[in-house]
CSV table of C-alpha atoms in Angstrom, one decimal:
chain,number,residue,atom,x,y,z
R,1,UNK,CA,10.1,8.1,-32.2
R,2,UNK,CA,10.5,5.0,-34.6
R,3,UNK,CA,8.7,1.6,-34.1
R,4,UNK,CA,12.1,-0.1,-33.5
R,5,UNK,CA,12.6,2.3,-30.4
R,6,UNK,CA,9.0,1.8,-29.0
R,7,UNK,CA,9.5,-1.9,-29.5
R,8,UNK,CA,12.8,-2.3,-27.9
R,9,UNK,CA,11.1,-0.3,-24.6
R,10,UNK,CA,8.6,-2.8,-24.5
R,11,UNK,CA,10.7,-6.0,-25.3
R,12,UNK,CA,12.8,-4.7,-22.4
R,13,UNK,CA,9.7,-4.5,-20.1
R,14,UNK,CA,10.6,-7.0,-17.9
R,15,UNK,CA,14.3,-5.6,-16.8
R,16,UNK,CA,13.6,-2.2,-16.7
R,17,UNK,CA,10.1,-2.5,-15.7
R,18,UNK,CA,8.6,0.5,-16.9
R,19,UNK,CA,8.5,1.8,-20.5
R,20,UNK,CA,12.2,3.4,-20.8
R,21,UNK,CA,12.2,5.4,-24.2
R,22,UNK,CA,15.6,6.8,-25.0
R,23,UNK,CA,14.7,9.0,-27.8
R,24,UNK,CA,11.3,10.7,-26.4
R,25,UNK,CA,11.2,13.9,-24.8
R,26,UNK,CA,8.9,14.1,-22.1
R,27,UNK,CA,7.8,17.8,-21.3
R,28,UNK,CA,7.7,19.2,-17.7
R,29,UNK,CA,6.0,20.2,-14.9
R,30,UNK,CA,2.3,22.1,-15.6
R,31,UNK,CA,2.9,20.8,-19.1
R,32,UNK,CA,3.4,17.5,-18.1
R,33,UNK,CA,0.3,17.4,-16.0
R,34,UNK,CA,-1.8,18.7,-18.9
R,35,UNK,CA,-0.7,15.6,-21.0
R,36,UNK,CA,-1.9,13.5,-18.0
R,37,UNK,CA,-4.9,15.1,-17.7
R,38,UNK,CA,-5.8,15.2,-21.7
R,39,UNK,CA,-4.8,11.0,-21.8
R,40,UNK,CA,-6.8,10.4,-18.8
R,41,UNK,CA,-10.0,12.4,-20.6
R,42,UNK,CA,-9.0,10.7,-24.0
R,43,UNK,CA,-8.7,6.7,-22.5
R,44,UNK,CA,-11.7,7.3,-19.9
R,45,UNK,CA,-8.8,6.3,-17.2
R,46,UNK,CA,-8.7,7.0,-13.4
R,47,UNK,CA,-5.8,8.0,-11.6
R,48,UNK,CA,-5.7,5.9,-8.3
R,49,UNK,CA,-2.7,6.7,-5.9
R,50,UNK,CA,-1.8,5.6,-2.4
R,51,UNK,CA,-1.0,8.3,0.4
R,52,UNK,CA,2.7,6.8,0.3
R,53,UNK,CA,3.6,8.2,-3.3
R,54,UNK,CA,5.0,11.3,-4.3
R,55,UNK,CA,3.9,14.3,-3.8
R,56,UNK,CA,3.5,15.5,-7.5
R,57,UNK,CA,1.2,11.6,-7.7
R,58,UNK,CA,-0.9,12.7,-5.0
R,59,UNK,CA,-1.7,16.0,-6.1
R,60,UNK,CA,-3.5,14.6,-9.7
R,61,UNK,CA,-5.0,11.4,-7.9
R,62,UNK,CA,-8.4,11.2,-8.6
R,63,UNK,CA,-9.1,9.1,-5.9
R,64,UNK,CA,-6.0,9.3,-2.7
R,65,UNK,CA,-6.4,6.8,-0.5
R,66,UNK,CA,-5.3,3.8,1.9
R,67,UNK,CA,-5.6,0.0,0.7
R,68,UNK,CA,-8.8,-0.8,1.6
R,69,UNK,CA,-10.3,2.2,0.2
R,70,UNK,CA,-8.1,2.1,-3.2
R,71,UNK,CA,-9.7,-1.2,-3.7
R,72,UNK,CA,-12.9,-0.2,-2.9
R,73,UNK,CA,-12.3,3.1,-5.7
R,74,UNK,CA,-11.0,0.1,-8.3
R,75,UNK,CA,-14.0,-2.4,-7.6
R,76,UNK,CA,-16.7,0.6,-8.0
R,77,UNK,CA,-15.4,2.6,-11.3
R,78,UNK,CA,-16.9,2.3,-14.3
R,79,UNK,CA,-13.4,4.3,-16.1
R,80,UNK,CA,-12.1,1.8,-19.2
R,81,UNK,CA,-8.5,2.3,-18.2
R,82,UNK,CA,-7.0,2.3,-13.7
R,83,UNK,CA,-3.6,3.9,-13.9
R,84,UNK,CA,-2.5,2.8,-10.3
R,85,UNK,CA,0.1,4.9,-8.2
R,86,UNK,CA,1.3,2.5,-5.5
R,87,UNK,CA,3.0,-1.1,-5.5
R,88,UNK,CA,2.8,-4.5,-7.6
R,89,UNK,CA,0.2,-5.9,-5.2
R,90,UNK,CA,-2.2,-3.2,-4.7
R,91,UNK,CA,-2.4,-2.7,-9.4
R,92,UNK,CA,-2.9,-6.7,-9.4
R,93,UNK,CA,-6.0,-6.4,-6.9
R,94,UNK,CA,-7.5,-3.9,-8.7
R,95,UNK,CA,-7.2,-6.1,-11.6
R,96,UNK,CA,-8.8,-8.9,-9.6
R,97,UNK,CA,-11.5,-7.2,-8.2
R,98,UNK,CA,-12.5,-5.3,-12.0
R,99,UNK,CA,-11.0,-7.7,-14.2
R,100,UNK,CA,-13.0,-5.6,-17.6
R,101,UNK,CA,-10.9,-2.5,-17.2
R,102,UNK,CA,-7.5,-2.4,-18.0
R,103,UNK,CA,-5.1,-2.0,-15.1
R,104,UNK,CA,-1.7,0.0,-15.9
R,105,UNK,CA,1.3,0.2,-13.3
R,106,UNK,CA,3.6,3.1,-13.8
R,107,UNK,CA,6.2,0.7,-13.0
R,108,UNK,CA,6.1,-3.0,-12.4
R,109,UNK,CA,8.9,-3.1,-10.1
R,110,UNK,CA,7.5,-1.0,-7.2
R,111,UNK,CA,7.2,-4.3,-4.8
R,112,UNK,CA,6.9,-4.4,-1.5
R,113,UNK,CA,9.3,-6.8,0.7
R,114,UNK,CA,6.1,-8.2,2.8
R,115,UNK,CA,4.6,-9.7,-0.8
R,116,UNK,CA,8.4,-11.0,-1.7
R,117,UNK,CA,8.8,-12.5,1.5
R,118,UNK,CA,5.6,-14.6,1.1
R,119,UNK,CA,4.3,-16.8,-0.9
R,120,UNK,CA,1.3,-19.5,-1.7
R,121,UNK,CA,3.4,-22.3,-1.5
R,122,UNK,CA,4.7,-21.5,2.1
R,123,UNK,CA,0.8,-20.5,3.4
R,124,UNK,CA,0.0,-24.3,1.6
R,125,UNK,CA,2.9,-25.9,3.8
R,126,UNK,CA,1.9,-23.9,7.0
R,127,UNK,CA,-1.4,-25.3,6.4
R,128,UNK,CA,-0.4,-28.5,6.1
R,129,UNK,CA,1.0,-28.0,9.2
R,130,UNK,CA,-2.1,-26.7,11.0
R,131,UNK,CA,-5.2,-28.3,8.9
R,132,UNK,CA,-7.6,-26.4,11.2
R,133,UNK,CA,-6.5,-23.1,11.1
R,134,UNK,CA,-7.9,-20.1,9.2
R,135,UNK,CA,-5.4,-18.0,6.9
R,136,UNK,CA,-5.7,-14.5,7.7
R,137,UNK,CA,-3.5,-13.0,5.3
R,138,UNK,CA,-2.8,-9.0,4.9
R,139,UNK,CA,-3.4,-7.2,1.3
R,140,UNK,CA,0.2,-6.8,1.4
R,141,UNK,CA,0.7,-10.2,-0.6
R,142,UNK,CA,0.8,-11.4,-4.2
R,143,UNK,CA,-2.4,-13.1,-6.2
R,144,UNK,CA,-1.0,-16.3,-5.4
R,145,UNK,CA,-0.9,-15.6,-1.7
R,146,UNK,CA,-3.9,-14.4,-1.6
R,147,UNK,CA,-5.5,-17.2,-3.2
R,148,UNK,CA,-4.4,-19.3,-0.7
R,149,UNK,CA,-5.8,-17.2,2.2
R,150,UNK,CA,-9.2,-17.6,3.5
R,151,UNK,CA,-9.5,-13.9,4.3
R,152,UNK,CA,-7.8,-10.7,3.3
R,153,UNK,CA,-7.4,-8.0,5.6
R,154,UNK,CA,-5.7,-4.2,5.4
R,155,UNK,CA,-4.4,-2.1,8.4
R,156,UNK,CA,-7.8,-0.5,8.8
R,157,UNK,CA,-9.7,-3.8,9.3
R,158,UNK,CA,-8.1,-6.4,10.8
R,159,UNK,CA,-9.0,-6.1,14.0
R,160,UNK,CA,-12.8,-6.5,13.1
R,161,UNK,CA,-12.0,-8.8,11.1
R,162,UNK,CA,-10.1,-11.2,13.6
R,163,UNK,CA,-12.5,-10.5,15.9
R,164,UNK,CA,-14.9,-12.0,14.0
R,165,UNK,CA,-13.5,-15.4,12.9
R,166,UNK,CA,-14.6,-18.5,14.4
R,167,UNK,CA,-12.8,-18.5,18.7
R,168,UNK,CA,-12.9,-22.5,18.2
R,169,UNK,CA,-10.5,-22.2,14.7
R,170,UNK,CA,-6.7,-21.3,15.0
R,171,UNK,CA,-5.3,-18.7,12.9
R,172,UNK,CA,-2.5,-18.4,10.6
R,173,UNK,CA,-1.6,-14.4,10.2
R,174,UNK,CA,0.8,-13.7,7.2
R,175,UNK,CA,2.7,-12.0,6.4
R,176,UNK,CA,3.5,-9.1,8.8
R,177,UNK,CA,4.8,-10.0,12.2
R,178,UNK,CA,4.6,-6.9,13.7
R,179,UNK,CA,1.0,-6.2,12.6
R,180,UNK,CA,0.2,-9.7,14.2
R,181,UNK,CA,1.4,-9.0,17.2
R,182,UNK,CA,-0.4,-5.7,17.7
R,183,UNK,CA,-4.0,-7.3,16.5
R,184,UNK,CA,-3.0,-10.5,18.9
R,185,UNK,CA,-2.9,-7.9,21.6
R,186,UNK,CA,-5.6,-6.1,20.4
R,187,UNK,CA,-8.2,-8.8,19.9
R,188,UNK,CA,-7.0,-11.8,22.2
R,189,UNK,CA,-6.5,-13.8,20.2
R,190,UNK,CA,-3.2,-16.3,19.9
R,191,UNK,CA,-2.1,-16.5,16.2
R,192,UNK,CA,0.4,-18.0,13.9
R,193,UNK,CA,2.5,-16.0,12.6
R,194,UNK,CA,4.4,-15.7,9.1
R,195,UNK,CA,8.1,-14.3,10.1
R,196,UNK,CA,7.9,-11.3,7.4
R,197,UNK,CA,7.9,-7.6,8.0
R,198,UNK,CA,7.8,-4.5,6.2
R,199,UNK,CA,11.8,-2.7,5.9
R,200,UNK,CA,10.1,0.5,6.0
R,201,UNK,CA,8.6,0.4,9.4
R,202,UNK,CA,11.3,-1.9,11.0
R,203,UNK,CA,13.8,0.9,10.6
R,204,UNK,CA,12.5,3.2,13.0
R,205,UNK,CA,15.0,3.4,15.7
R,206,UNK,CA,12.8,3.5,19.5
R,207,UNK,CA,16.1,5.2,21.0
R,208,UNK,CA,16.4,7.9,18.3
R,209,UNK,CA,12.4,8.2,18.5
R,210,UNK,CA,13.0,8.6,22.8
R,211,UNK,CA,15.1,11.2,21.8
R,212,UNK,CA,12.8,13.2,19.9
R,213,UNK,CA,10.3,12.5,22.2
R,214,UNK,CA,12.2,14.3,24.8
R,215,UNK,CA,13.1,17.3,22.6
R,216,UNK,CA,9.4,17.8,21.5
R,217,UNK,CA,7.7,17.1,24.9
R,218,UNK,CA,4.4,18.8,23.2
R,219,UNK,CA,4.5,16.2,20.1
R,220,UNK,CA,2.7,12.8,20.3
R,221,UNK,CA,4.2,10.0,18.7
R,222,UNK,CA,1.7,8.1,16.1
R,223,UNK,CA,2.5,5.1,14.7
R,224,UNK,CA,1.2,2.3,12.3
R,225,UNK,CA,1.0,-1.4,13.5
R,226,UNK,CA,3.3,-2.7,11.0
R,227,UNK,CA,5.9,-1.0,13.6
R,228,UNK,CA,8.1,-3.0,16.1
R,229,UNK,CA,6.8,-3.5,18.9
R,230,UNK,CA,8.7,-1.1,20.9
R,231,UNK,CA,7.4,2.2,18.8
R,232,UNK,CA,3.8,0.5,18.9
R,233,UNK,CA,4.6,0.5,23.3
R,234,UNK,CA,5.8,4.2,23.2
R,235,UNK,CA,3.5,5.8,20.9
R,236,UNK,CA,0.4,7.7,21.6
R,237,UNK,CA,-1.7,6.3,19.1
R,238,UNK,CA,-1.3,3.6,16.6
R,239,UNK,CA,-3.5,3.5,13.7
R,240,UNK,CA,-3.6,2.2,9.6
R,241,UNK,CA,-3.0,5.1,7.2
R,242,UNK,CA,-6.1,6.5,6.8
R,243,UNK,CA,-6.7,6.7,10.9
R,244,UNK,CA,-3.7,8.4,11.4
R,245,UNK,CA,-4.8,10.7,9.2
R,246,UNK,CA,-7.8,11.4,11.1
R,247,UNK,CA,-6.3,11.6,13.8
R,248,UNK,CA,-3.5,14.7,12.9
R,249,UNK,CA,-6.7,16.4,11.4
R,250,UNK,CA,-9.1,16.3,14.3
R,251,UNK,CA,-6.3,15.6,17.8
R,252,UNK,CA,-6.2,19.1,19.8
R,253,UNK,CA,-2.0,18.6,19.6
R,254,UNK,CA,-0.2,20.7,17.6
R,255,UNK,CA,2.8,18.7,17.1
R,256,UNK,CA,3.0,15.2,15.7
R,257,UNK,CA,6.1,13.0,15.7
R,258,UNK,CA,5.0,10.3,12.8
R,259,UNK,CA,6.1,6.8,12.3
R,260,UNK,CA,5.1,5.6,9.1
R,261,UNK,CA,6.0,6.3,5.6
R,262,UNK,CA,6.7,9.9,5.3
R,263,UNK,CA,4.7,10.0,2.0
R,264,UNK,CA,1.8,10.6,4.4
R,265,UNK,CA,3.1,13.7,5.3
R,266,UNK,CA,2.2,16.1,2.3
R,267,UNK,CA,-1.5,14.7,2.9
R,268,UNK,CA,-1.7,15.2,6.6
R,269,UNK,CA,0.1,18.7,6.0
R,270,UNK,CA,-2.8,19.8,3.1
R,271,UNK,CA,-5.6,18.6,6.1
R,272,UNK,CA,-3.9,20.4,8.8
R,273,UNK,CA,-1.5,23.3,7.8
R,274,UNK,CA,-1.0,24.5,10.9
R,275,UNK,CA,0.0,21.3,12.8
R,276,UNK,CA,4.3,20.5,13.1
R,277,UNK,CA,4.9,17.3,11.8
R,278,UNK,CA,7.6,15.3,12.0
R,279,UNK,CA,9.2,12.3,10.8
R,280,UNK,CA,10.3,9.8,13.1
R,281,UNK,CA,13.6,8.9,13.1
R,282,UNK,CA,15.0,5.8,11.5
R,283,UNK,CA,18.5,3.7,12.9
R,284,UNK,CA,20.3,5.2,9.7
R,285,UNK,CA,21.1,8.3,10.7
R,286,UNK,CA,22.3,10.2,7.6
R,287,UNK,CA,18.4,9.7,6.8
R,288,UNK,CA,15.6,11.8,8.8
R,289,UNK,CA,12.4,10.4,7.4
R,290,UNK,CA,11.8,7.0,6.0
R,291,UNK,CA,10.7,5.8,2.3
R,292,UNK,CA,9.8,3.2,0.7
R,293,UNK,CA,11.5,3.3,-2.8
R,294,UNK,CA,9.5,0.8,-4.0
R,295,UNK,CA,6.2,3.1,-3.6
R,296,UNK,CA,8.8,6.2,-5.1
R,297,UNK,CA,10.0,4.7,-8.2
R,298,UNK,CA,6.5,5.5,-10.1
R,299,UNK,CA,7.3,9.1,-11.1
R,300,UNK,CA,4.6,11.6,-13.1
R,301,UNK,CA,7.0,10.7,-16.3
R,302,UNK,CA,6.4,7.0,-16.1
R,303,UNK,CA,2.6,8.0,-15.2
R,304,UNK,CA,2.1,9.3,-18.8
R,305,UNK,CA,4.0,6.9,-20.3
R,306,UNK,CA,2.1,4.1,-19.1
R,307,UNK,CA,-1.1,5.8,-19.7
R,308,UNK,CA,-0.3,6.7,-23.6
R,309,UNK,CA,1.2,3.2,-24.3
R,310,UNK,CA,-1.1,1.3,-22.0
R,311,UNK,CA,2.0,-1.3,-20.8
R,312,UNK,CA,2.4,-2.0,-18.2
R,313,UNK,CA,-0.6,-3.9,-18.1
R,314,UNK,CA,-1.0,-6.0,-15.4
R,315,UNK,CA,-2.7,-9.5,-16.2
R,316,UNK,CA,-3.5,-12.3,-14.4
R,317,UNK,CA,-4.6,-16.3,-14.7
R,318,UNK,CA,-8.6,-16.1,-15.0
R,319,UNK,CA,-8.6,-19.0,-12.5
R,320,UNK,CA,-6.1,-17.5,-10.0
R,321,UNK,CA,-8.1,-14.3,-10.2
R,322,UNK,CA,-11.0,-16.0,-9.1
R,323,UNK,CA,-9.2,-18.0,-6.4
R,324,UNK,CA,-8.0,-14.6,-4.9
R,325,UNK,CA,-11.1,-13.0,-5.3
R,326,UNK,CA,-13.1,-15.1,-2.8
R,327,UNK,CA,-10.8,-14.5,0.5
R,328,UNK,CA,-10.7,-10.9,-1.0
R,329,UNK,CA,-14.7,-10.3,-1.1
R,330,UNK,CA,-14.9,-11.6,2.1
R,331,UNK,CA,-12.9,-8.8,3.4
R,332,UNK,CA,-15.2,-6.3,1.6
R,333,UNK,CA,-18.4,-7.9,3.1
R,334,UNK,CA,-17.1,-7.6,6.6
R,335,UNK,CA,-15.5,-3.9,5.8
R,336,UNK,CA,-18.9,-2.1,4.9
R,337,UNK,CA,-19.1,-0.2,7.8
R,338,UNK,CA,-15.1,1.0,7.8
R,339,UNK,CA,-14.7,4.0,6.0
């Protein structure tokens, strides 16, 4: 491969969003993997993934996990290099929270429509608009968001941390709807709430969900809170990631109807091989299951690619990082005892 080609990849960087080298053969499969494995010893690099990549990601994660626990895994390592399998938001606060190592993102364009759909200068003019309140804003959300938020919170801590803000304050919750409204019914407490949602979980379909339901009468339905409402009324447990999880592994039911993204799957499957799972069903119905592309467009090849060439680097404003990093360290502080 000539400079010229490896130069034009990286010129094109921010189009393609990941390294896209016409002339380079990449080798496959156990191969492949070995090439990982050998950069990851060679740059001292972890391999953090979230439970919603692909299967092949998963496998060679060093550390698989849910949001709060991947940024737990990218405050705590002392690697030189985090290769990070999931979305934008989740590489940039790993950056933020380790800002010595270098952060690499198979793929700069896996978003995520809640951090698109929100931004700092909308949570500034919501303020504006309620001087009082406190920003409770979910990790879902850009650097700029987040520096505009008093507090960060994930799936698995919200509701401890709502519950523990201030009853005489107001709250502004961005920028998941549906999550608001389950931890408003949760916790009691009346919020204000960002009109955003995530276009994974709003395209399950409660009458093609009923349906299953009534063909599987020994399945439970569990759902995450980023669900509509209606799933959230008819499941049997709702739960972040990592609780639902737990719950397939340890529940005495044999049969699990799940609405979330069906990445989960190949984890809960590995903890509990003998358990049916199924995906819930979605209003498309030429589609079965329900992915985010966004979390699928980081592939092993574009794993080893951004590993050996180090781009893409994700990078960030020294003085927005430490804006972001307050609201975000408050979260950690009042997360210690959530696993």
């Amino acid at each position: 491969m000539s400079t010229a080609t490896l130069d034009k990849a990286i010129s094109n960087l921010p189009v393609k969003g990941f390294l896209k080298i016409d002339d380079l053969v990449i080798t496959q499969g156990e191969e492949l993997i070995k090439a990982i494995m050998d950069l990851k010893k060679e740059k001292n690099a972890i391999i953090l993934a979230h439970y919603y990549q692909p299967p092949g990601i998963q496998d060679i994660a060093d550390y698989l996990g849910d949001s709060l626990q991947l940024a737990r895994a990218a405050r705590d390592t002392d690697a030189d290099m985090i290769a990070f399998c999931g979305v934008h938001f989740m590489a940039e606060a790993a950056k933020i929270l380790n800002p010595t190592k270098k952060v690499v993102l198979p793929d700069t364009q896996a978003g995520c429509s809640l951090a698109d759909g929100c931004s700092g200068e909308g949570l500034r003019k919501m303020r504006e608009k309620h001087p009082n309140a406190l920003i409770a804003t979910y990790i879902n959300c850009n650097a700029e968001t987040k520096a505009e938020s008093d507090i960060i919170v994930t799936s698995s801590n919200a509701e401890t941390i709502i519950k523990s803000l201030p009853e005489d304050r107001p709250i502004i919750f961005a920028p998941d709807k549906n999550l608001g409204r389950y931890l408003m019914k949760k916790t009691g407490r009346d919020m204000i709430l960002w009109d955003g949602s995530c276009i994974v979980h709003e395209a399950f379909s409660m009458e093609r969900i009923a349906k299953q339901l009534a063909e599987n009468p020994d399945a439970k339905l569990i759902a995450h809170p980023e669900s509509e409402t209606p799933v959230l009324d008819l499941a049997d447990f709702v739960g972040s990631t990592s609780a639902l999880l737990n719950f397939v592994e340890k529940d005495d039911s044999e049969k699990f109807i799940v609405a979330t993204e069906e990445g989960i799957l190949h984890e809960m499957q590995k903890r509990a091989p003998h358990k049916t799972l199924l995906p819930a069903l979605v209003f498309d119905e030429s589609c079965n299951c329900s992915e985010c592309f966004y979390m699928k467009r980081n592939t092993l090849e574009k794993l080893y690619l951004c590993m050996k060439y180090e781009l893409p680097e994700i990078v960030i404003d020294e003085e927005l990082r430490l804006k972001a990093l307050v609201p975000i360290e408050k979260m950690m502080e009042l997360s210690k005892t959530i696993k």
